[in-house]
Amino acid sequence: MRAGGVMARHGSRVGLTSRAVPVSLVFAVLLLAVAACAGSGQPVDLAKDVTSVDRPSPVGVEENPKTSTTSTTPAPPCDPRASYRPQGPLPPEGQMPNDTTMQRIQERGQLVAGVDQNTFLFGFRNPATGALEGFDIDRVREIAKAIFGDPNKVQFKVVTSAGRLDVLEKDQVDVVVRTFTANCERWQKINFSSTYYIAGQRLLVDRTSNVTSLDQLGGKKVCAAKGSTSITTIKQNPAKLVPVQVDNWTDCLIMLQQGQVSAVSTDDTILAGMVAQDPNVKLVGDRFTDEPYGIGIPKKNTDMVRFVNAVLEKSIADGSWASSYDRWLGSSMGGQAPPQPAYLD
Ligand code: GLU
């Protein structure tokens, strides 16, 4: 592997087949090889005789998956960026109003947040401290601060791209803050906050590649996470790509590094995190989708949606959004203003 970067944790890889070879056999083959060497004077490739090396692939990887993770009936049209309007100013921290979702969270003592730990810049584990950090994690801490007066009163639950809707539908988390595109199909099942960032799908290839667009990758393997809007876009591309879907974005980076896929295609934000970890990969071509990020919230908790939208408005107004943006995304994504909130009521 060329560069592990900060995301060195990758427990899903399998070991080399050499583990299965008895030590005595290795010595015997070595002795034979040395004898052969002495006889002919030709160098001998010991590795070839001793073992074969399988290319490790991540657990859960699926090539050209048959089944779709998305529903087949198209969702009715909607404005995915429009959310529920905040109701007045935020209540004082630590004093959530009676009979609200926020009061129940306050009584529980922790906000339960679904996040990623594999996406550098958005939700990743800092190897030096073990803490989760990133632009999405900052949004979680702002919500916790608004409820408790303490940004650390959070129980983080790591969820994959494919698991995001499920944890919200089963009410296992209060919020999902995880590079989550608000779209009409997902609005059918959950609520979204107003948009707090607009990403767009792009392409990541090896530094030496001449490819600049998905259309040039007909018959080639392109990696994205299961259950993401990115994998749907790859599957729908008329150039007939070979979609490779994995559980975590880091799996895509590793597969690209090992030459097992020709490209990774997802939000430019996630790809920028990969570029920051590995100088041997590059972002190419223009954005070809709009991915407005919203905070996912269970369908029944519209009071919480209004509350979170008020928190987002405050974060934009007091400069917290901008300093979080500058810290995590400024150098990769350039200067950007926060998106204007849109409301449906
Ligand atoms: N923003 C896209 C989505 O929500 C891709 C990012 C991801 O899956 O983490 O599906």
Tab-separated table of C-alpha atoms and ligand atoms in Angstrom:
chain	number	residue	atom	x	y	z
A	1	MET	CA	0.000	0.000	0.000
A	2	ARG	CA	1.388	3.401	-0.865
A	3	ALA	CA	0.029	5.663	1.774
A	4	GLY	CA	-2.016	4.815	4.809
A	5	GLY	CA	-2.483	8.442	5.817
A	6	VAL	CA	-4.617	9.013	8.852
A	7	MET	CA	-6.959	6.229	7.869
A	8	ALA	CA	-4.559	3.382	8.550
A	9	ARG	CA	-7.339	1.438	10.302
A	10	HIS	CA	-8.662	-1.046	7.799
A	11	GLY	CA	-9.605	-4.188	9.619
A	12	SER	CA	-11.402	-5.737	6.682
A	13	ARG	CA	-8.347	-6.745	4.675
A	14	VAL	CA	-7.367	-10.388	4.573
A	15	GLY	CA	-3.845	-11.714	5.183
A	16	LEU	CA	-1.469	-13.267	2.651
A	17	THR	CA	-1.678	-16.942	1.817
A	18	SER	CA	1.863	-17.485	3.165
A	19	ARG	CA	0.350	-17.933	6.642
A	20	ALA	CA	-0.864	-21.366	5.586
A	21	VAL	CA	2.603	-22.622	4.543
A	22	PRO	CA	4.425	-24.692	7.222
A	23	VAL	CA	7.781	-23.270	8.291
A	24	SER	CA	9.585	-26.597	7.562
A	25	LEU	CA	8.386	-26.492	3.971
A	26	VAL	CA	9.645	-22.939	3.604
A	27	PHE	CA	13.130	-24.025	4.786
A	28	ALA	CA	13.134	-27.033	2.459
A	29	VAL	CA	12.263	-24.889	-0.528
A	30	LEU	CA	14.870	-22.319	0.487
A	31	LEU	CA	17.561	-25.025	0.649
A	32	LEU	CA	16.612	-26.333	-2.790
A	33	ALA	CA	16.653	-22.818	-4.152
A	34	VAL	CA	20.106	-22.114	-2.709
A	35	ALA	CA	21.405	-25.355	-4.230
A	36	ALA	CA	19.911	-24.460	-7.594
A	37	CYS	CA	21.427	-21.020	-7.345
A	38	ALA	CA	24.894	-22.408	-6.636
A	39	GLY	CA	24.575	-24.741	-9.633
A	40	SER	CA	23.492	-22.378	-12.397
A	41	GLY	CA	24.609	-18.986	-11.180
A	42	GLN	CA	21.130	-17.656	-12.086
A	43	PRO	CA	19.160	-15.604	-9.568
A	44	VAL	CA	16.070	-17.409	-8.270
A	45	ASP	CA	12.760	-15.780	-7.402
A	46	LEU	CA	12.215	-17.310	-3.952
A	47	ALA	CA	8.842	-15.690	-3.503
A	48	LYS	CA	7.517	-17.415	-6.635
A	49	ASP	CA	8.333	-20.880	-5.257
A	50	VAL	CA	7.437	-20.277	-1.637
A	51	THR	CA	4.034	-18.682	-1.851
A	52	SER	CA	1.513	-16.867	-3.973
A	53	VAL	CA	0.168	-13.483	-2.984
A	54	ASP	CA	-3.567	-12.854	-3.305
A	55	ARG	CA	-4.596	-9.257	-3.682
A	56	PRO	CA	-6.444	-8.413	-0.471
A	57	SER	CA	-9.967	-7.147	-0.972
A	58	PRO	CA	-12.311	-5.577	1.574
A	59	VAL	CA	-14.973	-7.618	3.335
A	60	GLY	CA	-18.377	-7.024	1.779
A	61	VAL	CA	-17.105	-5.906	-1.636
A	62	GLU	CA	-19.555	-6.579	-4.480
A	63	GLU	CA	-18.734	-6.297	-8.162
A	64	ASN	CA	-21.538	-5.528	-10.606
A	65	PRO	CA	-24.195	-6.021	-7.906
A	66	LYS	CA	-27.534	-7.288	-9.225
A	67	THR	CA	-29.762	-6.042	-6.457
A	68	SER	CA	-30.501	-2.364	-6.067
A	69	THR	CA	-30.429	-0.850	-2.592
A	70	THR	CA	-32.849	1.849	-3.674
A	71	SER	CA	-36.568	1.474	-4.295
A	72	THR	CA	-37.779	1.053	-7.863
A	73	THR	CA	-40.811	3.366	-7.696
A	74	PRO	CA	-39.637	6.930	-8.194
A	75	ALA	CA	-40.414	9.340	-5.363
A	76	PRO	CA	-42.818	12.202	-6.122
A	77	PRO	CA	-40.987	15.410	-7.026
A	78	CYS	CA	-40.018	17.670	-4.128
A	79	ASP	CA	-37.539	20.392	-3.199
A	80	PRO	CA	-35.070	18.274	-1.210
A	81	ARG	CA	-33.402	21.373	0.261
A	82	ALA	CA	-36.582	22.753	1.818
A	83	SER	CA	-36.981	21.814	5.486
A	84	TYR	CA	-39.132	22.867	8.480
A	85	ARG	CA	-38.768	26.483	9.571
A	86	PRO	CA	-37.340	27.168	13.067
A	87	GLN	CA	-39.987	28.243	15.593
A	88	GLY	CA	-38.708	31.390	17.245
A	89	PRO	CA	-35.340	31.678	18.975
A	90	LEU	CA	-33.563	28.670	20.477
A	91	PRO	CA	-34.534	27.811	24.078
A	92	PRO	CA	-31.787	28.428	26.667
A	93	GLU	CA	-29.184	25.626	26.759
A	94	GLY	CA	-30.109	22.961	29.297
A	95	GLN	CA	-33.763	24.086	29.423
A	96	MET	CA	-35.508	22.203	26.637
A	97	PRO	CA	-39.283	22.825	26.480
A	98	ASN	CA	-41.674	20.238	27.951
A	99	ASP	CA	-42.954	17.379	25.823
A	100	THR	CA	-40.402	17.827	23.065
A	101	THR	CA	-37.929	15.455	21.462
A	102	MET	CA	-35.182	17.759	22.728
A	103	GLN	CA	-36.420	17.434	26.316
A	104	ARG	CA	-36.359	13.637	26.031
A	105	ILE	CA	-32.770	13.831	24.754
A	106	GLN	CA	-31.851	16.186	27.613
A	107	GLU	CA	-33.326	13.770	30.165
A	108	ARG	CA	-31.431	10.878	28.610
A	109	GLY	CA	-28.216	12.853	29.111
A	110	GLN	CA	-26.702	12.327	25.658
A	111	LEU	CA	-27.458	13.109	22.030
A	112	VAL	CA	-27.209	9.881	19.999
A	113	ALA	CA	-25.615	10.680	16.634
A	114	GLY	CA	-24.969	8.420	13.639
A	115	VAL	CA	-21.660	9.395	12.022
A	116	ASP	CA	-18.817	8.068	9.900
A	117	GLN	CA	-15.338	7.269	11.195
A	118	ASN	CA	-13.799	6.610	7.778
A	119	THR	CA	-14.172	9.887	5.937
A	120	PHE	CA	-11.223	12.208	6.442
A	121	LEU	CA	-12.310	15.873	6.834
A	122	PHE	CA	-15.976	14.997	7.610
A	123	GLY	CA	-16.129	12.162	10.139
A	124	PHE	CA	-12.902	10.371	10.977
A	125	ARG	CA	-11.009	9.091	13.969
A	126	ASN	CA	-7.928	11.130	14.823
A	127	PRO	CA	-5.277	8.427	15.335
A	128	ALA	CA	-3.369	10.574	17.832
A	129	THR	CA	-6.314	11.070	20.201
A	130	GLY	CA	-8.841	8.402	19.232
A	131	ALA	CA	-11.462	11.179	19.007
A	132	LEU	CA	-13.911	11.584	16.146
A	133	GLU	CA	-13.350	14.822	14.245
A	134	GLY	CA	-14.387	16.623	11.070
A	135	PHE	CA	-16.916	19.018	9.565
A	136	ASP	CA	-19.869	16.689	10.261
A	137	ILE	CA	-18.673	16.007	13.809
A	138	ASP	CA	-18.609	19.785	14.448
A	139	ARG	CA	-22.317	19.920	13.445
A	140	VAL	CA	-23.103	17.150	15.966
A	141	ARG	CA	-21.294	19.001	18.746
A	142	GLU	CA	-23.193	22.219	17.970
A	143	ILE	CA	-26.503	20.389	18.432
A	144	ALA	CA	-25.313	18.840	21.715
A	145	LYS	CA	-24.149	22.271	22.930
A	146	ALA	CA	-27.579	23.769	22.097
A	147	ILE	CA	-29.383	21.041	24.084
A	148	PHE	CA	-27.098	20.552	27.077
A	149	GLY	CA	-24.739	23.531	27.052
A	150	ASP	CA	-22.014	20.886	26.583
A	151	PRO	CA	-20.733	19.839	23.120
A	152	ASN	CA	-19.380	16.573	24.520
A	153	LYS	CA	-22.669	15.049	25.646
A	154	VAL	CA	-22.818	12.816	22.592
A	155	GLN	CA	-22.972	9.096	22.066
A	156	PHE	CA	-21.541	8.483	18.598
A	157	LYS	CA	-22.766	5.483	16.635
A	158	VAL	CA	-20.758	4.628	13.538
A	159	VAL	CA	-23.027	3.925	10.557
A	160	THR	CA	-22.216	3.002	6.974
A	161	SER	CA	-23.702	4.868	4.005
A	162	ALA	CA	-26.143	1.995	3.519
A	163	GLY	CA	-27.142	1.980	7.204
A	164	ARG	CA	-28.164	5.624	7.534
A	165	LEU	CA	-31.871	5.365	6.700
A	166	ASP	CA	-32.317	2.225	8.752
A	167	VAL	CA	-30.992	3.642	12.052
A	168	LEU	CA	-33.286	6.652	11.649
A	169	GLU	CA	-36.351	4.591	10.690
A	170	LYS	CA	-35.752	2.317	13.682
A	171	ASP	CA	-35.325	5.351	15.944
A	172	GLN	CA	-31.879	4.151	17.046
A	173	VAL	CA	-30.318	7.613	16.725
A	174	ASP	CA	-31.519	11.201	17.144
A	175	VAL	CA	-29.599	12.492	14.144
A	176	VAL	CA	-27.420	11.217	11.298
A	177	VAL	CA	-24.707	13.664	10.288
A	178	ARG	CA	-22.780	11.813	7.641
A	179	THR	CA	-22.229	13.402	4.188
A	180	PHE	CA	-25.961	12.692	3.731
A	181	THR	CA	-27.527	13.956	0.502
A	182	ALA	CA	-31.113	15.142	0.953
A	183	ASN	CA	-33.165	13.788	-1.957
A	184	CYS	CA	-36.856	13.135	-2.572
A	185	GLU	CA	-36.529	9.376	-2.261
A	186	ARG	CA	-34.953	9.658	1.196
A	187	TRP	CA	-37.444	12.367	2.259
A	188	GLN	CA	-40.122	9.650	1.908
A	189	LYS	CA	-38.620	7.803	4.864
A	190	ILE	CA	-36.937	10.453	7.028
A	191	ASN	CA	-36.694	14.204	7.575
A	192	PHE	CA	-33.732	16.361	6.670
A	193	SER	CA	-32.528	19.615	8.169
A	194	SER	CA	-31.895	22.569	5.896
A	195	THR	CA	-28.835	22.178	3.673
A	196	TYR	CA	-25.555	22.864	5.494
A	197	TYR	CA	-23.223	22.159	2.548
A	198	ILE	CA	-23.580	21.426	-1.174
A	199	ALA	CA	-21.160	18.845	-2.534
A	200	GLY	CA	-21.060	17.335	-6.044
A	201	GLN	CA	-19.983	13.987	-7.457
A	202	ARG	CA	-16.602	13.839	-9.191
A	203	LEU	CA	-13.950	11.322	-10.136
A	204	LEU	CA	-10.743	10.171	-8.419
A	205	VAL	CA	-8.074	8.314	-10.385
A	206	ASP	CA	-4.438	7.300	-10.116
A	207	ARG	CA	-1.971	10.181	-10.575
A	208	THR	CA	-0.731	8.610	-13.812
A	209	SER	CA	-4.197	8.128	-15.396
A	210	ASN	CA	-5.397	10.163	-18.396
A	211	VAL	CA	-9.077	9.610	-17.580
A	212	THR	CA	-11.089	12.748	-16.857
A	213	SER	CA	-14.715	11.567	-16.986
A	214	LEU	CA	-16.919	8.576	-16.187
A	215	ASP	CA	-17.768	8.165	-19.912
A	216	GLN	CA	-14.168	7.076	-20.560
A	217	LEU	CA	-14.476	4.178	-18.142
A	218	GLY	CA	-16.751	1.808	-20.101
A	219	GLY	CA	-16.054	-1.781	-18.994
A	220	LYS	CA	-13.783	-0.523	-16.173
A	221	LYS	CA	-14.328	-0.922	-12.428
A	222	VAL	CA	-15.480	2.162	-10.531
A	223	CYS	CA	-15.865	2.079	-6.747
A	224	ALA	CA	-18.435	3.699	-4.413
A	225	ALA	CA	-20.153	2.884	-1.127
A	226	LYS	CA	-23.282	0.722	-0.966
A	227	GLY	CA	-26.449	2.730	-0.475
A	228	SER	CA	-24.873	5.991	-1.646
A	229	THR	CA	-26.241	8.281	-4.333
A	230	SER	CA	-22.794	7.869	-5.932
A	231	ILE	CA	-23.185	4.140	-6.631
A	232	THR	CA	-26.626	4.783	-8.183
A	233	THR	CA	-25.095	7.393	-10.519
A	234	ILE	CA	-22.320	4.957	-11.489
A	235	LYS	CA	-24.856	2.174	-12.177
A	236	GLN	CA	-26.943	4.497	-14.357
A	237	ASN	CA	-24.062	5.768	-16.491
A	238	PRO	CA	-24.680	4.813	-20.146
A	239	ALA	CA	-20.978	3.982	-20.682
A	240	LYS	CA	-21.644	0.650	-18.909
A	241	LEU	CA	-19.108	0.890	-16.124
A	242	VAL	CA	-18.507	-2.028	-13.779
A	243	PRO	CA	-19.763	-0.780	-10.412
A	244	VAL	CA	-17.839	-2.045	-7.379
A	245	GLN	CA	-19.607	-1.358	-4.093
A	246	VAL	CA	-18.075	-1.482	-0.628
A	247	ASP	CA	-19.113	-0.689	2.941
A	248	ASN	CA	-16.705	2.170	3.670
A	249	TRP	CA	-15.160	4.907	1.570
A	250	THR	CA	-11.681	3.926	2.769
A	251	ASP	CA	-12.181	0.547	1.084
A	252	CYS	CA	-12.499	2.373	-2.258
A	253	LEU	CA	-9.257	4.272	-1.667
A	254	ILE	CA	-7.398	1.059	-0.832
A	255	MET	CA	-8.792	-0.692	-3.919
A	256	LEU	CA	-7.659	2.220	-6.109
A	257	GLN	CA	-4.210	2.191	-4.490
A	258	GLN	CA	-3.909	-1.533	-5.229
A	259	GLY	CA	-5.051	-1.193	-8.835
A	260	GLN	CA	-8.209	-3.235	-8.213
A	261	VAL	CA	-10.469	-0.470	-9.529
A	262	SER	CA	-9.795	2.198	-12.163
A	263	ALA	CA	-11.526	5.015	-10.303
A	264	VAL	CA	-13.506	6.079	-7.250
A	265	SER	CA	-16.493	8.323	-7.827
A	266	THR	CA	-18.391	10.142	-5.101
A	267	ASP	CA	-18.793	13.592	-3.532
A	268	ASP	CA	-15.859	15.926	-4.163
A	269	THR	CA	-15.655	16.455	-0.386
A	270	ILE	CA	-14.979	12.777	0.320
A	271	LEU	CA	-12.545	12.549	-2.613
A	272	ALA	CA	-10.717	15.659	-1.343
A	273	GLY	CA	-10.128	13.782	1.919
A	274	MET	CA	-8.579	10.911	-0.054
A	275	VAL	CA	-6.315	13.281	-1.995
A	276	ALA	CA	-5.191	14.779	1.321
A	277	GLN	CA	-4.183	11.294	2.460
A	278	ASP	CA	-2.496	10.050	-0.714
A	279	PRO	CA	-0.455	12.173	-3.151
A	280	ASN	CA	-0.650	9.356	-5.718
A	281	VAL	CA	-4.335	9.942	-6.487
A	282	LYS	CA	-5.959	12.959	-8.143
A	283	LEU	CA	-9.410	14.523	-8.529
A	284	VAL	CA	-10.375	15.017	-12.182
A	285	GLY	CA	-13.222	16.468	-14.267
A	286	ASP	CA	-16.106	18.682	-13.208
A	287	ARG	CA	-18.872	18.039	-10.714
A	288	PHE	CA	-21.702	16.149	-12.410
A	289	THR	CA	-24.302	16.012	-9.605
A	290	ASP	CA	-25.566	18.236	-6.777
A	291	GLU	CA	-25.392	16.662	-3.341
A	292	PRO	CA	-27.041	18.968	-0.780
A	293	TYR	CA	-26.068	17.703	2.675
A	294	GLY	CA	-28.769	17.629	5.327
A	295	ILE	CA	-28.855	16.253	8.849
A	296	GLY	CA	-31.103	13.170	8.905
A	297	ILE	CA	-33.776	13.071	11.637
A	298	PRO	CA	-36.560	10.491	12.266
A	299	LYS	CA	-39.771	11.275	10.378
A	300	LYS	CA	-41.885	11.760	13.491
A	301	ASN	CA	-39.547	14.313	15.128
A	302	THR	CA	-40.409	17.508	13.224
A	303	ASP	CA	-39.859	19.543	16.433
A	304	MET	CA	-36.253	18.331	16.390
A	305	VAL	CA	-35.919	19.314	12.703
A	306	ARG	CA	-37.022	22.902	13.519
A	307	PHE	CA	-34.621	22.948	16.477
A	308	VAL	CA	-31.660	21.664	14.405
A	309	ASN	CA	-32.441	24.247	11.707
A	310	ALA	CA	-32.311	26.980	14.342
A	311	VAL	CA	-28.934	25.592	15.481
A	312	LEU	CA	-27.673	25.691	11.878
A	313	GLU	CA	-28.902	29.281	11.460
A	314	LYS	CA	-27.109	30.277	14.666
A	315	SER	CA	-23.923	28.525	13.567
A	316	ILE	CA	-23.959	30.457	10.286
A	317	ALA	CA	-24.799	33.766	12.006
A	318	ASP	CA	-22.131	33.565	14.742
A	319	GLY	CA	-19.308	32.402	12.434
A	320	SER	CA	-19.025	28.836	13.816
A	321	TRP	CA	-19.926	27.324	10.427
A	322	ALA	CA	-17.242	29.459	8.715
A	323	SER	CA	-14.487	28.576	11.180
A	324	SER	CA	-15.385	24.873	10.977
A	325	TYR	CA	-15.367	25.141	7.167
A	326	ASP	CA	-11.987	26.892	7.169
A	327	ARG	CA	-10.510	24.306	9.504
A	328	TRP	CA	-11.603	21.210	7.569
A	329	LEU	CA	-12.409	22.200	3.995
A	330	GLY	CA	-10.905	25.615	3.256
A	331	SER	CA	-7.615	24.361	1.844
A	332	SER	CA	-9.179	21.571	-0.276
A	333	MET	CA	-12.451	23.158	-1.386
A	334	GLY	CA	-11.533	26.868	-1.561
A	335	GLY	CA	-13.476	29.710	0.033
A	336	GLN	CA	-17.232	29.116	0.171
A	337	ALA	CA	-20.199	30.817	1.779
A	338	PRO	CA	-22.732	28.705	3.690
A	339	PRO	CA	-25.846	27.709	1.701
A	340	GLN	CA	-28.967	29.860	2.150
A	341	PRO	CA	-31.536	27.884	4.186
A	342	ALA	CA	-34.799	27.039	2.406
A	343	TYR	CA	-38.037	26.215	4.264
A	344	LEU	CA	-41.229	24.492	3.191
A	345	ASP	CA	-43.585	26.216	5.642
B	1	GLU	N1	-23.621	12.168	-0.379
B	1	GLU	C1	-23.784	10.857	-0.903
B	1	GLU	C2	-24.925	10.129	-0.218
B	1	GLU	O1	-25.499	10.633	0.700
B	1	GLU	C3	-22.529	10.031	-0.836
B	1	GLU	C4	-21.830	10.117	0.474
B	1	GLU	C5	-21.948	8.898	1.373
B	1	GLU	O2	-22.573	7.916	1.010
B	1	GLU	O3	-21.378	8.944	2.454
B	1	GLU	O4	-25.268	9.049	-0.602
